[in-house]
XYZ file of N, CA, C and O in Angstrom:
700
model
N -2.994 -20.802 -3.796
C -3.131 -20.457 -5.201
C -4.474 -20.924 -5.705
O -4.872 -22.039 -5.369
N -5.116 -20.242 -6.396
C -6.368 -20.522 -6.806
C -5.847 -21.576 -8.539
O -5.088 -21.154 -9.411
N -6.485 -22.786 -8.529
C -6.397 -23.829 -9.536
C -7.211 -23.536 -10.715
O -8.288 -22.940 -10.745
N -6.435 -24.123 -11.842
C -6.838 -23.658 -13.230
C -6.653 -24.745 -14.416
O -5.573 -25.096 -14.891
N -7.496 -25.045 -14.662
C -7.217 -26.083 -15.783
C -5.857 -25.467 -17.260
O -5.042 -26.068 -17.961
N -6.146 -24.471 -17.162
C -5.025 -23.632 -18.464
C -4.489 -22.206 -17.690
O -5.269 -21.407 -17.173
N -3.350 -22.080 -17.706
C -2.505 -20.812 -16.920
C -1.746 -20.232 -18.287
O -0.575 -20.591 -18.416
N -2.245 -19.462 -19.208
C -1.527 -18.574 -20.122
C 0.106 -17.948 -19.799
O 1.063 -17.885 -20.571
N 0.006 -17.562 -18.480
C 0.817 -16.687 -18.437
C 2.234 -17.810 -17.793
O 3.339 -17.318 -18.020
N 2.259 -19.028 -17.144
C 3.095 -19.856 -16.444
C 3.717 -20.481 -18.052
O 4.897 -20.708 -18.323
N 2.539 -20.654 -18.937
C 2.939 -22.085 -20.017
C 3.460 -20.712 -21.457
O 4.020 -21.144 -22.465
N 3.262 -19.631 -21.363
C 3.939 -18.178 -22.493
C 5.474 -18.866 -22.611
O 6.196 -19.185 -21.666
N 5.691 -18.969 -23.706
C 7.056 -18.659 -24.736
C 7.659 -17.265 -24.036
O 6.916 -16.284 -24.044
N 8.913 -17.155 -23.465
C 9.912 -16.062 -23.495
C 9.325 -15.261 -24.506
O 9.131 -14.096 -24.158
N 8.951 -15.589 -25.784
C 8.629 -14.626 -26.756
C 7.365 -13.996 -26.377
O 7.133 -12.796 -26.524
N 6.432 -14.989 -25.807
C 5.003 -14.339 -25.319
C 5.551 -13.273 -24.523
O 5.082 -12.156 -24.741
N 6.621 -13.403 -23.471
C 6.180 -12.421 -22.348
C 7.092 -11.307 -22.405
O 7.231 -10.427 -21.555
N 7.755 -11.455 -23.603
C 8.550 -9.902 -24.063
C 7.807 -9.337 -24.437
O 8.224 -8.196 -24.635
N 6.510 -9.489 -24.771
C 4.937 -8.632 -25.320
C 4.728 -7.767 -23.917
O 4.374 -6.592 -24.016
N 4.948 -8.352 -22.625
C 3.858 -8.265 -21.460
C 4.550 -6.760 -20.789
O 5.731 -6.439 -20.923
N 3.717 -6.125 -20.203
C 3.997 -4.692 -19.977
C 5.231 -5.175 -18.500
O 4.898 -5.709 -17.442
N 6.537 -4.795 -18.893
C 7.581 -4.602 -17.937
C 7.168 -3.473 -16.690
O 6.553 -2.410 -16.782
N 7.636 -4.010 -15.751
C 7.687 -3.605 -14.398
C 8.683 -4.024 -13.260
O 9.282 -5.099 -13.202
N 8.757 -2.961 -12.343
C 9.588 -3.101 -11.581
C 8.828 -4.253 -10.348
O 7.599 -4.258 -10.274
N 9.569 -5.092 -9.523
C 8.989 -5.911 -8.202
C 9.024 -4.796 -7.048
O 9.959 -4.043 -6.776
N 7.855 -4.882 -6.485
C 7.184 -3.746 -5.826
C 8.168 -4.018 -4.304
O 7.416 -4.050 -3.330
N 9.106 -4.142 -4.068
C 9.770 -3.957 -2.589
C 11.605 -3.363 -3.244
O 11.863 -2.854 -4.334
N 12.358 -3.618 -2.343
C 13.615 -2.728 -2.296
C 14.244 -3.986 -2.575
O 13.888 -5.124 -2.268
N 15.411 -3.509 -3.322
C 16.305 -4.582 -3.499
C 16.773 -5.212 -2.222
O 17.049 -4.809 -1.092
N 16.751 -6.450 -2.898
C 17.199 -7.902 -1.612
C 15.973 -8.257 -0.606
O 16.034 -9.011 0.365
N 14.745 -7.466 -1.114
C 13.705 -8.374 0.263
C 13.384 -9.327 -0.614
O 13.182 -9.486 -1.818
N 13.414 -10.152 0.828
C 13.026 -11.667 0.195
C 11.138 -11.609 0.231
O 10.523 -10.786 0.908
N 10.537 -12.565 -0.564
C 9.627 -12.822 -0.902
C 9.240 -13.641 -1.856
O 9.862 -13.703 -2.916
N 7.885 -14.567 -1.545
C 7.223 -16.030 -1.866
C 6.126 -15.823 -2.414
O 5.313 -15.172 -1.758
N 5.837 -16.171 -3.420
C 4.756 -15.735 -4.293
C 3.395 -17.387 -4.743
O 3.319 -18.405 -5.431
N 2.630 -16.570 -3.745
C 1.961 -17.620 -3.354
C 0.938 -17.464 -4.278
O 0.632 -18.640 -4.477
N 0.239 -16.824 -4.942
C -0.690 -16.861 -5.791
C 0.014 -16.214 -6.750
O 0.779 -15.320 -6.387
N -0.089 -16.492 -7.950
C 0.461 -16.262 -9.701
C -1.303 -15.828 -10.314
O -2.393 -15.815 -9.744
N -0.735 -15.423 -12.138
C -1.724 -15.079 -12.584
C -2.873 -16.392 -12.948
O -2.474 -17.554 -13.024
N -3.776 -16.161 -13.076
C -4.874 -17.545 -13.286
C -5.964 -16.916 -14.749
O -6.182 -15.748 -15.071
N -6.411 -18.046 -15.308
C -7.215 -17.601 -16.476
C -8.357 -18.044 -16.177
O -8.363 -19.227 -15.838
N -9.639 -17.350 -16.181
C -10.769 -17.870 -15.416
C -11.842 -17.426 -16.922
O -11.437 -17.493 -18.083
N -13.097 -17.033 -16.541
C -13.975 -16.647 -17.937
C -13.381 -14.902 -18.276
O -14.153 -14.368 -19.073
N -12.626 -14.291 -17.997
C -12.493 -13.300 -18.515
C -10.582 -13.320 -18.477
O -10.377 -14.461 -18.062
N -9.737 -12.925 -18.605
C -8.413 -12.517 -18.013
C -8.471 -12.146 -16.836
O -9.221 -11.221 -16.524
N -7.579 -12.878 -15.788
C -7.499 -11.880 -14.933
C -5.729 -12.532 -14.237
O -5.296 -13.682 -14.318
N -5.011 -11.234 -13.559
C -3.878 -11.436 -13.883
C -3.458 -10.410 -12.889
O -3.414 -9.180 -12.920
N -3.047 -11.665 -11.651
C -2.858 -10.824 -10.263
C -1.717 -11.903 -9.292
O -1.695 -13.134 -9.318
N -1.207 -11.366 -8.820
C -0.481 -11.780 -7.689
C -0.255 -11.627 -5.896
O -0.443 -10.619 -5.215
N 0.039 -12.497 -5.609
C 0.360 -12.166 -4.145
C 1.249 -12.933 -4.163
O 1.357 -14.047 -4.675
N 2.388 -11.888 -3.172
C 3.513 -11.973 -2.572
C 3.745 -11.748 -1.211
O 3.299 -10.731 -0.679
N 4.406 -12.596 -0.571
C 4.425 -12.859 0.838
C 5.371 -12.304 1.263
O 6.483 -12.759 0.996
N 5.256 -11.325 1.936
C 6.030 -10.526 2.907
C 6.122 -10.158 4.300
O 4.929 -10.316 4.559
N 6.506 -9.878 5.123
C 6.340 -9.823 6.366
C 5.209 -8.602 6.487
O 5.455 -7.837 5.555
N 4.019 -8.080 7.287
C 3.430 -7.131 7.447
C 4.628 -5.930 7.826
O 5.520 -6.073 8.663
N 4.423 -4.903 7.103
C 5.230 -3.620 7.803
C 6.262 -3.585 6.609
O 6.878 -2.543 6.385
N 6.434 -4.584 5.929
C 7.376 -4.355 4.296
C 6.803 -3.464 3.544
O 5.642 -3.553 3.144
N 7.929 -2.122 3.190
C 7.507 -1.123 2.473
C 7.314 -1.771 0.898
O 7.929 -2.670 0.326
N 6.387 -1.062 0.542
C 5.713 -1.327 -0.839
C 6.376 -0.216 -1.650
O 6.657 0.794 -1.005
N 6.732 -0.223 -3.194
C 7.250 0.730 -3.842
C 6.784 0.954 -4.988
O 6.982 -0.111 -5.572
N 6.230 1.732 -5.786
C 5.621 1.828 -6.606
C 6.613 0.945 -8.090
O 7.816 0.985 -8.347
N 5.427 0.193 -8.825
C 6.676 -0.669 -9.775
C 6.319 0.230 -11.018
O 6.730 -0.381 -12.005
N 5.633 1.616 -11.464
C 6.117 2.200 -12.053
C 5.597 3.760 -12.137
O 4.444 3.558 -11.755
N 5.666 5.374 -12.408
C 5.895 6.148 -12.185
C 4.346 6.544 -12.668
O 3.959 5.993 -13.699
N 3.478 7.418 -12.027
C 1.953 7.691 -11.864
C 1.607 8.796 -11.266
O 2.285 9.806 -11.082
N 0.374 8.541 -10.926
C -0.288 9.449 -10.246
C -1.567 8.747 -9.593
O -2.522 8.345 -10.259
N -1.478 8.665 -8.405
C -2.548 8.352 -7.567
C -3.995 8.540 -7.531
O -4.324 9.695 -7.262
N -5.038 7.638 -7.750
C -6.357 7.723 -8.256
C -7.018 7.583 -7.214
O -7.967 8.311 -6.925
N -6.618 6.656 -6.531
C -7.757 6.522 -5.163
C -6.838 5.606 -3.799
O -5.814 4.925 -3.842
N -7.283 5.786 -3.251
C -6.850 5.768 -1.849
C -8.609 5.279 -0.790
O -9.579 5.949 -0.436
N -8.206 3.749 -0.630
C -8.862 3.301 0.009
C -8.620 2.750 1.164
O -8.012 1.680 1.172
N -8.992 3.284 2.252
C -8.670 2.771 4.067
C -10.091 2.735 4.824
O -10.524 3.678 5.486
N -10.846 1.330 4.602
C -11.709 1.416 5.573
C -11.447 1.192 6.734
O -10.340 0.659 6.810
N -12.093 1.387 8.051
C -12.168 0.557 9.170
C -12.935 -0.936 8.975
O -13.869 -1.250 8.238
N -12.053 -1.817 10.062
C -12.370 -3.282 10.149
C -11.445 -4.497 10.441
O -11.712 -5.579 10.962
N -10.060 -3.908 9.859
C -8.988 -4.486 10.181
C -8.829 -5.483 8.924
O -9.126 -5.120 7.786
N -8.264 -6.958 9.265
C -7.970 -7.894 8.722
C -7.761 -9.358 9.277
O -7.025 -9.633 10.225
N -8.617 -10.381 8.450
C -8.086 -11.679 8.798
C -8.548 -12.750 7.994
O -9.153 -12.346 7.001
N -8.453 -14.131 8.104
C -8.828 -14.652 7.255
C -10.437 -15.259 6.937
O -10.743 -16.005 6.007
N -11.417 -14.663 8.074
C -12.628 -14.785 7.744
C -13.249 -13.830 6.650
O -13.116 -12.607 6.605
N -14.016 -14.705 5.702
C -14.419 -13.635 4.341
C -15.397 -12.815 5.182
O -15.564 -11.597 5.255
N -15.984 -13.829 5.785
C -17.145 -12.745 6.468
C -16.944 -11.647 6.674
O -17.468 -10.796 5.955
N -16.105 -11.293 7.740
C -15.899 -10.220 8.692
C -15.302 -9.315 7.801
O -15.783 -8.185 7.889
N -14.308 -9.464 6.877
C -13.204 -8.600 6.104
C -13.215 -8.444 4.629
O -12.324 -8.145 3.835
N -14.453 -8.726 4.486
C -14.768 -8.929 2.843
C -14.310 -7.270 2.622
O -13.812 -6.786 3.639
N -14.369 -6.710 1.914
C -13.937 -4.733 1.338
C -13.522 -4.323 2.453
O -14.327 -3.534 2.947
N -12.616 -4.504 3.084
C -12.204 -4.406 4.627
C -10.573 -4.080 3.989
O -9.890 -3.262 4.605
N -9.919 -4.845 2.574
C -8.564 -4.468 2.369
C -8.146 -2.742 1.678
O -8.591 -2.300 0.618
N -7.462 -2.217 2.359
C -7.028 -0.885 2.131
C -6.551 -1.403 1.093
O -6.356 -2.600 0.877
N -6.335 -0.447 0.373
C -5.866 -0.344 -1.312
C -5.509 1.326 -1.965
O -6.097 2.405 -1.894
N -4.427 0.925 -2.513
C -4.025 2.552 -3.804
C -4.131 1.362 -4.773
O -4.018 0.139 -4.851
N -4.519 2.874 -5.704
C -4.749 2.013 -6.951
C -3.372 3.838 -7.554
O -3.234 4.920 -6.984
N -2.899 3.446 -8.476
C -2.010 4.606 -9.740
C -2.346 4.095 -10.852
O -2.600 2.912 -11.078
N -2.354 5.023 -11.608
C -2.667 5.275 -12.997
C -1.339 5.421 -13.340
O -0.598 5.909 -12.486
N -0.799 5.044 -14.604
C 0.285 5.169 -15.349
C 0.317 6.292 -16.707
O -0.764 6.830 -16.944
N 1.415 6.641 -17.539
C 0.980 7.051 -18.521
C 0.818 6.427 -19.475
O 0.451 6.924 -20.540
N 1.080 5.090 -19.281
C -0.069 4.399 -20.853
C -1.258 4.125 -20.208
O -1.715 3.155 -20.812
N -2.061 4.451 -19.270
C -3.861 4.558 -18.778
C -3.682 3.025 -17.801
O -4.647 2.475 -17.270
N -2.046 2.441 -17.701
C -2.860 1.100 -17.225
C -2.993 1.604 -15.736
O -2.719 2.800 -15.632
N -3.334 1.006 -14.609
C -4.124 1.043 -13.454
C -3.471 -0.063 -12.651
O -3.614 -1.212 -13.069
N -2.641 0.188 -11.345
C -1.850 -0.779 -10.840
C -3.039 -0.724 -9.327
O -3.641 0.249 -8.871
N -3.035 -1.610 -9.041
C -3.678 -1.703 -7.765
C -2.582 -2.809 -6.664
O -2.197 -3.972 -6.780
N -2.361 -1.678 -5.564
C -1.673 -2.699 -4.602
C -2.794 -2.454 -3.286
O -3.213 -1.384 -2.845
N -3.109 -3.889 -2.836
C -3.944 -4.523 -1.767
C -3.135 -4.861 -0.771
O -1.936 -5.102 -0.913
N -3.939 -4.903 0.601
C -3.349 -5.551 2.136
C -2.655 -4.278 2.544
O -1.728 -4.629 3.274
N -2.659 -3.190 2.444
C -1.742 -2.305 2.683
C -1.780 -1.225 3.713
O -2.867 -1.129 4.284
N -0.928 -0.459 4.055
C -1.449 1.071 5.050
C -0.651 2.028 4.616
O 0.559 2.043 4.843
N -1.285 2.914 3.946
C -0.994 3.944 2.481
C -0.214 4.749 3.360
O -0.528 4.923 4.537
N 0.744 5.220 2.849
C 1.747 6.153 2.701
C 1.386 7.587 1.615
O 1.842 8.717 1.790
N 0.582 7.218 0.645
C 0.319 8.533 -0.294
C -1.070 8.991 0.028
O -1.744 8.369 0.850
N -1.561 10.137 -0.634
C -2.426 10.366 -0.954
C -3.523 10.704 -2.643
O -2.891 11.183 -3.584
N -4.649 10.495 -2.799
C -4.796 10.729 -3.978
C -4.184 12.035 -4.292
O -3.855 12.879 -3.459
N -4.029 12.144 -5.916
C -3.437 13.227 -6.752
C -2.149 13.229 -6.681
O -1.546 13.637 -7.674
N -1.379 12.781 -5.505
C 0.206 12.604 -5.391
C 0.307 11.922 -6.300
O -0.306 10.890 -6.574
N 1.580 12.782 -7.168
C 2.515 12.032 -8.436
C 3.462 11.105 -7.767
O 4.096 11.270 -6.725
N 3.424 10.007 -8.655
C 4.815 9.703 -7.892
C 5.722 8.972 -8.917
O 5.456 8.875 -10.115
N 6.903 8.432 -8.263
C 7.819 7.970 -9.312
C 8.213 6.290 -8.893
O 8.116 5.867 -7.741
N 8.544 5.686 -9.744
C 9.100 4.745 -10.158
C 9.581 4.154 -8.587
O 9.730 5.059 -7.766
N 9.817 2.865 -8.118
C 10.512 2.779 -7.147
C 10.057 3.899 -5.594
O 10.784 3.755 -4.611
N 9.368 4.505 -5.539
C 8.868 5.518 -4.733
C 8.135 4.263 -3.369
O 7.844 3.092 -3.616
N 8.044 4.685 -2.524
C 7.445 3.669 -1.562
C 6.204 4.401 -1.182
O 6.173 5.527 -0.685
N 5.056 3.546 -1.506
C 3.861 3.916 -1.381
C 2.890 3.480 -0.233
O 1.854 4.086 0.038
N 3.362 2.306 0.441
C 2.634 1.859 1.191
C 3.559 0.909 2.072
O 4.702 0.616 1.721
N 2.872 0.378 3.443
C 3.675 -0.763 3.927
C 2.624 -1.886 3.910
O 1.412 -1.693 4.010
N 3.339 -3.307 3.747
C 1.825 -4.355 3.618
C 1.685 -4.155 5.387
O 2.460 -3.759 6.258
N 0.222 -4.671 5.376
C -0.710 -4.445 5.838
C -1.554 -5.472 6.556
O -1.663 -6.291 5.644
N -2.527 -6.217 8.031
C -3.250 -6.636 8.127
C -4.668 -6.446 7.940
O -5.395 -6.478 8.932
N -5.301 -6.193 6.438
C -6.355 -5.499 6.235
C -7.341 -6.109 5.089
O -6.885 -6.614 4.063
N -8.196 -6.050 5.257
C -9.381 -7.151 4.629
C -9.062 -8.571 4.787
O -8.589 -8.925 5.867
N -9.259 -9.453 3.838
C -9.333 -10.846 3.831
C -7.891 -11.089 3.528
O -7.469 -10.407 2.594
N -6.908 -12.013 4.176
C -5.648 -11.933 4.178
C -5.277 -13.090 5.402
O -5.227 -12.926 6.621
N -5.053 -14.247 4.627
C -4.903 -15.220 5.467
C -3.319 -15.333 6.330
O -3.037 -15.683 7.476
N -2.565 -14.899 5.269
C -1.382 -14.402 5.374
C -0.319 -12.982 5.167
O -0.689 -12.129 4.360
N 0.717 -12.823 5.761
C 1.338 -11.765 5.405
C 1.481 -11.224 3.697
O 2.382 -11.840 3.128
N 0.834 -10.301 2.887
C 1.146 -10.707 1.406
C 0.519 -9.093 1.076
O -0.381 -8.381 1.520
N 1.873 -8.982 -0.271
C 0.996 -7.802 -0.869
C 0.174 -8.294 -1.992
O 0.684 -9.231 -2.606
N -1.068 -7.852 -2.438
C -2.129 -8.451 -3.691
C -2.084 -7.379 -4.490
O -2.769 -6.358 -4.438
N -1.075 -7.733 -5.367
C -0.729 -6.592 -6.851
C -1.419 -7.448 -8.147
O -1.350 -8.618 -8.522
N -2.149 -6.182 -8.647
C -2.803 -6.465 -10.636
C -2.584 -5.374 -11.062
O -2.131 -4.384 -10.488
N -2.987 -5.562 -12.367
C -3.070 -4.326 -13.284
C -3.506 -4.025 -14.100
O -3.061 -4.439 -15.170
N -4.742 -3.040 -14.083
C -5.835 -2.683 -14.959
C -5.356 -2.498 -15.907
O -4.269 -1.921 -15.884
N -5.937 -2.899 -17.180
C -5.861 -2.574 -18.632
C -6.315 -0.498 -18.843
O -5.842 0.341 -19.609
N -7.356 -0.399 -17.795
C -7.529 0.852 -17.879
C -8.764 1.426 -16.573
O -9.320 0.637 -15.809
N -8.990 2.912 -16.566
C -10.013 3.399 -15.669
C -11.021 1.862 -15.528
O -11.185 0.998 -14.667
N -11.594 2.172 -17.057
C -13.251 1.332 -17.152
C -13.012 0.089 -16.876
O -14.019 -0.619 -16.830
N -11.752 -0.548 -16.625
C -11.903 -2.033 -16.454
C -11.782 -2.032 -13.996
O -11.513 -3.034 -13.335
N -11.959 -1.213 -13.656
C -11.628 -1.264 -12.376
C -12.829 -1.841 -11.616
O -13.525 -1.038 -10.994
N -13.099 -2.934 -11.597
C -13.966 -3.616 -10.839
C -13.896 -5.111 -10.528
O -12.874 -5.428 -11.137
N -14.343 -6.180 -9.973
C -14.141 -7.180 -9.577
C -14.113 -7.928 -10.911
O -13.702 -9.032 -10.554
N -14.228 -7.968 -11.710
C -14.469 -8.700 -13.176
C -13.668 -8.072 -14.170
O -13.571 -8.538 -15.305
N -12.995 -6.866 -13.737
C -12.177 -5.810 -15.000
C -11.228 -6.732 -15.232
O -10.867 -7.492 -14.334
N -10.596 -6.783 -16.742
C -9.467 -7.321 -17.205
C -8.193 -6.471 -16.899
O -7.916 -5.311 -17.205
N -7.338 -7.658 -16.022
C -5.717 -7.021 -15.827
C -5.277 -7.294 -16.885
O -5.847 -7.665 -17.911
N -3.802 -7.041 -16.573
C -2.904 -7.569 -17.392
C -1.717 -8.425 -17.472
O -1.399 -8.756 -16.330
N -0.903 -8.935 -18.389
C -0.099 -9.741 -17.875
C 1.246 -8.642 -17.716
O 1.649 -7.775 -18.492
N 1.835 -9.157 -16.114
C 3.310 -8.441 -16.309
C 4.714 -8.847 -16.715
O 4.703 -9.818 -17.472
N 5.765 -8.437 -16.463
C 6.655 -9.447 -16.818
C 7.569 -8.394 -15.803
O 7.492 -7.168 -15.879
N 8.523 -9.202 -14.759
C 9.251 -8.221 -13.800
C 11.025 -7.855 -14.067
O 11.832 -8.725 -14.395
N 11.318 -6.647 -13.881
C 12.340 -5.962 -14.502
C 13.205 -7.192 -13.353
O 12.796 -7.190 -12.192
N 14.283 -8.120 -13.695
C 15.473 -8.452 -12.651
C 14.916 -9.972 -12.179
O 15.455 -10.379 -11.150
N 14.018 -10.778 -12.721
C 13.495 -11.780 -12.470
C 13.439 -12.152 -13.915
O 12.959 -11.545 -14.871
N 14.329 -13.830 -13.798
C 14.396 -14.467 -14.707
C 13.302 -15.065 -15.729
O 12.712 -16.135 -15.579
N 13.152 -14.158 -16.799
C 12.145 -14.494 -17.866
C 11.263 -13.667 -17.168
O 10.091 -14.038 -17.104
N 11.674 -12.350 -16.493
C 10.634 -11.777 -16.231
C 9.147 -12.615 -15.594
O 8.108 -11.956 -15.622
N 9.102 -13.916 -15.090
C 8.209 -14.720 -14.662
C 8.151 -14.339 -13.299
O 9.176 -13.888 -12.788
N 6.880 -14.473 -12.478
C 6.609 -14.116 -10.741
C 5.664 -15.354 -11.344
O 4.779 -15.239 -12.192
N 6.187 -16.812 -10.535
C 4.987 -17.545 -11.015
C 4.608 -18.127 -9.621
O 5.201 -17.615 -8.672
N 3.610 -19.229 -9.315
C 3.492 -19.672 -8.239
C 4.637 -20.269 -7.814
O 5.305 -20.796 -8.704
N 5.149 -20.349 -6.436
C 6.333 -21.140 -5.960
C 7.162 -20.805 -5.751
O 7.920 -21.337 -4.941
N 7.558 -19.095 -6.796
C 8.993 -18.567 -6.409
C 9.196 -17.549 -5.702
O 8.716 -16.417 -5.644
N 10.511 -18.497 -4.811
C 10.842 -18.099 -3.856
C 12.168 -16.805 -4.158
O 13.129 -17.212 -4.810
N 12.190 -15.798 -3.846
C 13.476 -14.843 -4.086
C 13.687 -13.634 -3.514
O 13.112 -13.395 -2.452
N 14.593 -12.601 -4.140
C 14.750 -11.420 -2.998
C 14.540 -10.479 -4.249
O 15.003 -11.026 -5.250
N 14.152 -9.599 -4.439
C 14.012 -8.555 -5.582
C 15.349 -8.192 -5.901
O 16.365 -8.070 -5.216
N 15.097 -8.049 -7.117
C 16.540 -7.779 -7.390
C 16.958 -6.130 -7.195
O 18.116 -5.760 -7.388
């Protein structure tokens, strides 16, 4: 987990995070999974997770879109930055309120322009870019213009997880 003197989204009031855009947890009911990195507040927002899964765990879309880009370089994956720096395959979907879900570590199942729905399985995680461990790396763009290493996510809150919280530490099976 990357360290933070102030974590907005761990220390939010129940009331804060009934604000936060609801979503589904990106695997099938009952896989288990450990959520090793939570959201962190650094000089801008930024508001991302990884979840630990076995490589080859289908990924499912956590809400209903249309596919923007579809990224699969060659290079593989591991935990040297060197070697695997833009090396992680990635879909990114667009939603219909403009936000922008990006799931990382992956080996795509869709293609761009494919619609898809809710719960839909989009990908399986993946050994690909920098990835010390088995894990999918889910955020979520505020919009198109924020899609870059510095763009502001957002905070989520997960449909079937208590207080809607995915924070560092927890351990569970999707509901």
């Amino acid at each position: 987990m990357i360290s933070c003197t102030h974590n907005p989204y761990e220390t939010a009031t129940p009331e804060r995070i009934s604000t936060y855009k609801e979503v589904a947890v990106p695997f099938a009911s009952g896989t288990s999974f450990h959520v090793s990195m939570s959201p962190y507040y650094m000089k801008n927002r930024h508001y991302s997770w990884d979840l630990e899964v076995p490589f080859g765990t289908p990924v499912h879309a956590i809400e209903s879109g249309k596919v923007l880009s579809v990224f699969q370089p060659e290079g593989g994956g591991g935990c040297d930055q060197k070697l695997y720096l833009n090396k992680g395959h990635n879909v990114r979907v667009i939603h219909d309120d403009g936000t922008v879900a990006q799931y990382l570590h992956v080996d795509i199942k869709v293609k761009e322009e494919d619609i898809i729905q809710k719960g839909q399985v989009i990908a399986l995680t993946a050994n690909s870019g920098v990835v010390c461990r088995p894990n999918l790396h889910l955020m979520v763009f505020r919009g198109k213009s924020e899609i870059r290493p510095s763009g502001e996510t957002i905070p989520l809150r997960f449909s079937g997880i208590p207080e809607g919280r995915l924070i560092h530490g927890y351990q569970g099976k999707a509901p």
